[in-house]
Amino acid sequence: MPAMPSGMVAMPNGSMPMGAMPSGMPITNTAATFIPVPGREESYVENILRMNLGKVATIYMTYENNSEWNAKIFKGVLEAAGRDHIIISDPATGMRFLLLTLNLDYITFDEPLVYNLPFGQGVNPGMRR
């Protein structure tokens, strides 16, 4: 049986399992290659929120199967946003809320948003004040 790099297993006929590559061999792809542009945000809710930290947001949430309240509105200063959560604070009370985006319906702002389109298109040209 031929010698294989560490961690590789040869098939009985001496070939390699489908998809296996010994280390050091270049991997080529004949399909189109996507090269991300460094320093650009993609247009996801979490990234749009991150571009607008410090602004006051009104967040509309829905909680299914909740006997006390099905829908709830939160208003506060946008402090952080992650893939699955939003953190806001109430400046009057200092209370902070960690909200799961799973329950998010929509968000409103009382001022213009910072929104840079991905792929070098700059500021949204359709935005009017």
PDB file of C-alpha atoms in Angstrom:
ATOM      1  CA  MET A   1       0.000   0.000   0.000  1.00  0.00           C
ATOM      2  CA  PRO A   2       1.422   3.472  -0.832  1.00  0.00           C
ATOM      3  CA  ALA A   3       2.686   5.720   1.972  1.00  0.00           C
ATOM      4  CA  MET A   4       0.167   8.429   2.847  1.00  0.00           C
ATOM      5  CA  PRO A   5       0.633  11.685   4.778  1.00  0.00           C
ATOM      6  CA  SER A   6      -0.247  11.556   8.471  1.00  0.00           C
ATOM      7  CA  GLY A   7      -3.983  11.233   9.042  1.00  0.00           C
ATOM      8  CA  MET A   8      -4.746  10.010   5.496  1.00  0.00           C
ATOM      9  CA  VAL A   9      -6.047   6.551   4.696  1.00  0.00           C
ATOM     10  CA  ALA A  10      -5.418   4.831   1.370  1.00  0.00           C
ATOM     11  CA  MET A  11      -8.147   2.815  -0.300  1.00  0.00           C
ATOM     12  CA  PRO A  12      -7.375  -0.851  -1.084  1.00  0.00           C
ATOM     13  CA  ASN A  13      -6.760   0.001  -4.760  1.00  0.00           C
ATOM     14  CA  GLY A  14      -4.192   2.645  -3.732  1.00  0.00           C
ATOM     15  CA  SER A  15      -6.426   5.615  -4.527  1.00  0.00           C
ATOM     16  CA  MET A  16      -7.453   8.287  -2.025  1.00  0.00           C
ATOM     17  CA  PRO A  17     -10.990   8.696  -0.640  1.00  0.00           C
ATOM     18  CA  MET A  18     -13.139  11.194  -2.515  1.00  0.00           C
ATOM     19  CA  GLY A  19     -12.496  14.760  -1.318  1.00  0.00           C
ATOM     20  CA  ALA A  20      -9.256  13.825   0.460  1.00  0.00           C
ATOM     21  CA  MET A  21      -6.100  15.765  -0.307  1.00  0.00           C
ATOM     22  CA  PRO A  22      -2.664  15.159   1.151  1.00  0.00           C
ATOM     23  CA  SER A  23      -1.307  18.232   2.890  1.00  0.00           C
ATOM     24  CA  GLY A  24       0.824  20.460   0.718  1.00  0.00           C
ATOM     25  CA  MET A  25      -1.170  19.826  -2.465  1.00  0.00           C
ATOM     26  CA  PRO A  26      -2.789  22.952  -3.897  1.00  0.00           C
ATOM     27  CA  ILE A  27      -6.573  22.982  -4.002  1.00  0.00           C
ATOM     28  CA  THR A  28      -7.980  24.452  -7.188  1.00  0.00           C
ATOM     29  CA  ASN A  29     -11.517  25.457  -7.906  1.00  0.00           C
ATOM     30  CA  THR A  30     -12.735  25.807 -11.472  1.00  0.00           C
ATOM     31  CA  ALA A  31     -15.863  27.697 -10.397  1.00  0.00           C
ATOM     32  CA  ALA A  32     -15.916  31.483  -9.923  1.00  0.00           C
ATOM     33  CA  THR A  33     -14.052  32.616  -6.839  1.00  0.00           C
ATOM     34  CA  PHE A  34     -15.501  35.187  -4.415  1.00  0.00           C
ATOM     35  CA  ILE A  35     -12.914  37.486  -2.894  1.00  0.00           C
ATOM     36  CA  PRO A  36     -14.320  39.520   0.022  1.00  0.00           C
ATOM     37  CA  VAL A  37     -13.424  43.200   0.128  1.00  0.00           C
ATOM     38  CA  PRO A  38     -11.661  43.891   3.432  1.00  0.00           C
ATOM     39  CA  GLY A  39     -13.152  46.537   5.696  1.00  0.00           C
ATOM     40  CA  ARG A  40     -16.638  46.404   4.174  1.00  0.00           C
ATOM     41  CA  GLU A  41     -19.724  45.426   6.154  1.00  0.00           C
ATOM     42  CA  GLU A  42     -22.379  43.238   4.582  1.00  0.00           C
ATOM     43  CA  SER A  43     -26.002  44.348   4.724  1.00  0.00           C
ATOM     44  CA  TYR A  44     -27.234  42.295   7.660  1.00  0.00           C
ATOM     45  CA  VAL A  45     -29.347  43.684  10.511  1.00  0.00           C
ATOM     46  CA  GLU A  46     -26.509  43.221  13.008  1.00  0.00           C
ATOM     47  CA  ASN A  47     -24.093  45.219  10.825  1.00  0.00           C
ATOM     48  CA  ILE A  48     -26.603  48.000  10.171  1.00  0.00           C
ATOM     49  CA  LEU A  49     -27.220  48.265  13.918  1.00  0.00           C
ATOM     50  CA  ARG A  50     -23.465  48.360  14.618  1.00  0.00           C
ATOM     51  CA  MET A  51     -23.133  51.309  12.223  1.00  0.00           C
ATOM     52  CA  ASN A  52     -25.759  53.139  14.310  1.00  0.00           C
ATOM     53  CA  LEU A  53     -24.621  52.532  17.896  1.00  0.00           C
ATOM     54  CA  GLY A  54     -25.560  55.348  20.260  1.00  0.00           C
ATOM     55  CA  LYS A  55     -28.816  56.193  18.486  1.00  0.00           C
ATOM     56  CA  VAL A  56     -32.223  55.794  20.110  1.00  0.00           C
ATOM     57  CA  ALA A  57     -34.121  52.827  18.678  1.00  0.00           C
ATOM     58  CA  THR A  58     -37.681  51.600  19.111  1.00  0.00           C
ATOM     59  CA  ILE A  59     -37.667  47.815  18.851  1.00  0.00           C
ATOM     60  CA  TYR A  60     -40.840  45.853  18.168  1.00  0.00           C
ATOM     61  CA  MET A  61     -40.774  42.237  19.355  1.00  0.00           C
ATOM     62  CA  THR A  62     -43.273  39.361  19.237  1.00  0.00           C
ATOM     63  CA  TYR A  63     -43.287  36.505  21.746  1.00  0.00           C
ATOM     64  CA  GLU A  64     -45.430  33.593  20.623  1.00  0.00           C
ATOM     65  CA  ASN A  65     -47.313  31.479  23.163  1.00  0.00           C
ATOM     66  CA  ASN A  66     -46.822  34.039  25.928  1.00  0.00           C
ATOM     67  CA  SER A  67     -49.894  34.346  28.136  1.00  0.00           C
ATOM     68  CA  GLU A  68     -48.822  37.691  29.694  1.00  0.00           C
ATOM     69  CA  TRP A  69     -47.900  39.605  26.545  1.00  0.00           C
ATOM     70  CA  ASN A  70     -47.617  38.565  22.947  1.00  0.00           C
ATOM     71  CA  ALA A  71     -45.965  41.718  21.617  1.00  0.00           C
ATOM     72  CA  LYS A  72     -43.710  44.187  23.375  1.00  0.00           C
ATOM     73  CA  ILE A  73     -42.040  47.473  22.429  1.00  0.00           C
ATOM     74  CA  PHE A  74     -38.612  48.442  23.782  1.00  0.00           C
ATOM     75  CA  LYS A  75     -37.092  51.905  23.406  1.00  0.00           C
ATOM     76  CA  GLY A  76     -33.547  52.816  24.301  1.00  0.00           C
ATOM     77  CA  VAL A  77     -30.037  53.724  23.248  1.00  0.00           C
ATOM     78  CA  LEU A  78     -28.494  51.115  20.979  1.00  0.00           C
ATOM     79  CA  GLU A  79     -25.372  49.839  22.771  1.00  0.00           C
ATOM     80  CA  ALA A  80     -24.417  46.647  20.931  1.00  0.00           C
ATOM     81  CA  ALA A  81     -25.628  44.184  18.318  1.00  0.00           C
ATOM     82  CA  GLY A  82     -24.569  40.643  17.626  1.00  0.00           C
ATOM     83  CA  ARG A  83     -25.615  37.865  15.325  1.00  0.00           C
ATOM     84  CA  ASP A  84     -28.464  36.820  17.635  1.00  0.00           C
ATOM     85  CA  HIS A  85     -28.982  39.729  20.026  1.00  0.00           C
ATOM     86  CA  ILE A  86     -29.388  43.480  20.507  1.00  0.00           C
ATOM     87  CA  ILE A  87     -28.461  45.398  23.669  1.00  0.00           C
ATOM     88  CA  ILE A  88     -30.190  48.700  24.471  1.00  0.00           C
ATOM     89  CA  SER A  89     -30.257  50.856  27.576  1.00  0.00           C
ATOM     90  CA  ASP A  90     -32.896  53.165  29.024  1.00  0.00           C
ATOM     91  CA  PRO A  91     -31.108  56.451  29.790  1.00  0.00           C
ATOM     92  CA  ALA A  92     -33.738  57.442  32.393  1.00  0.00           C
ATOM     93  CA  THR A  93     -33.378  54.303  34.535  1.00  0.00           C
ATOM     94  CA  GLY A  94     -30.011  52.887  33.446  1.00  0.00           C
ATOM     95  CA  MET A  95     -31.734  49.536  32.848  1.00  0.00           C
ATOM     96  CA  ARG A  96     -30.168  47.478  30.081  1.00  0.00           C
ATOM     97  CA  PHE A  97     -32.064  45.011  27.893  1.00  0.00           C
ATOM     98  CA  LEU A  98     -30.595  42.032  26.064  1.00  0.00           C
ATOM     99  CA  LEU A  99     -33.080  41.242  23.288  1.00  0.00           C
ATOM    100  CA  LEU A 100     -32.927  38.147  21.105  1.00  0.00           C
ATOM    101  CA  THR A 101     -33.260  38.843  17.380  1.00  0.00           C
ATOM    102  CA  LEU A 102     -35.290  35.646  17.155  1.00  0.00           C
ATOM    103  CA  ASN A 103     -38.252  37.711  18.411  1.00  0.00           C
ATOM    104  CA  LEU A 104     -37.504  40.851  16.363  1.00  0.00           C
ATOM    105  CA  ASP A 105     -40.238  42.213  14.097  1.00  0.00           C
ATOM    106  CA  TYR A 106     -38.776  45.585  13.144  1.00  0.00           C
ATOM    107  CA  ILE A 107     -36.892  48.625  14.452  1.00  0.00           C
ATOM    108  CA  THR A 108     -37.566  52.341  13.995  1.00  0.00           C
ATOM    109  CA  PHE A 109     -35.271  55.323  14.516  1.00  0.00           C
ATOM    110  CA  ASP A 110     -36.218  58.999  14.898  1.00  0.00           C
ATOM    111  CA  GLU A 111     -33.125  60.153  12.994  1.00  0.00           C
ATOM    112  CA  PRO A 112     -31.325  59.220   9.760  1.00  0.00           C
ATOM    113  CA  LEU A 113     -29.346  56.004   9.771  1.00  0.00           C
ATOM    114  CA  VAL A 114     -25.747  55.465   8.828  1.00  0.00           C
ATOM    115  CA  TYR A 115     -25.922  52.861   6.082  1.00  0.00           C
ATOM    116  CA  ASN A 116     -22.992  52.058   3.819  1.00  0.00           C
ATOM    117  CA  LEU A 117     -23.826  49.586   1.104  1.00  0.00           C
ATOM    118  CA  PRO A 118     -21.423  46.673   0.618  1.00  0.00           C
ATOM    119  CA  PHE A 119     -19.029  46.329  -2.301  1.00  0.00           C
ATOM    120  CA  GLY A 120     -17.886  49.960  -2.398  1.00  0.00           C
ATOM    121  CA  GLN A 121     -21.186  51.589  -3.379  1.00  0.00           C
ATOM    122  CA  GLY A 122     -20.848  54.240  -0.646  1.00  0.00           C
ATOM    123  CA  VAL A 123     -23.775  55.881   1.121  1.00  0.00           C
ATOM    124  CA  ASN A 124     -27.255  54.868   0.046  1.00  0.00           C
ATOM    125  CA  PRO A 125     -28.115  57.382  -2.743  1.00  0.00           C
ATOM    126  CA  GLY A 126     -31.883  56.917  -2.276  1.00  0.00           C
ATOM    127  CA  MET A 127     -31.810  58.113   1.328  1.00  0.00           C
ATOM    128  CA  ARG A 128     -33.562  61.442   1.821  1.00  0.00           C
ATOM    129  CA  ARG A 129     -33.826  63.570   4.942  1.00  0.00           C
TER     130      ARG A 129
END
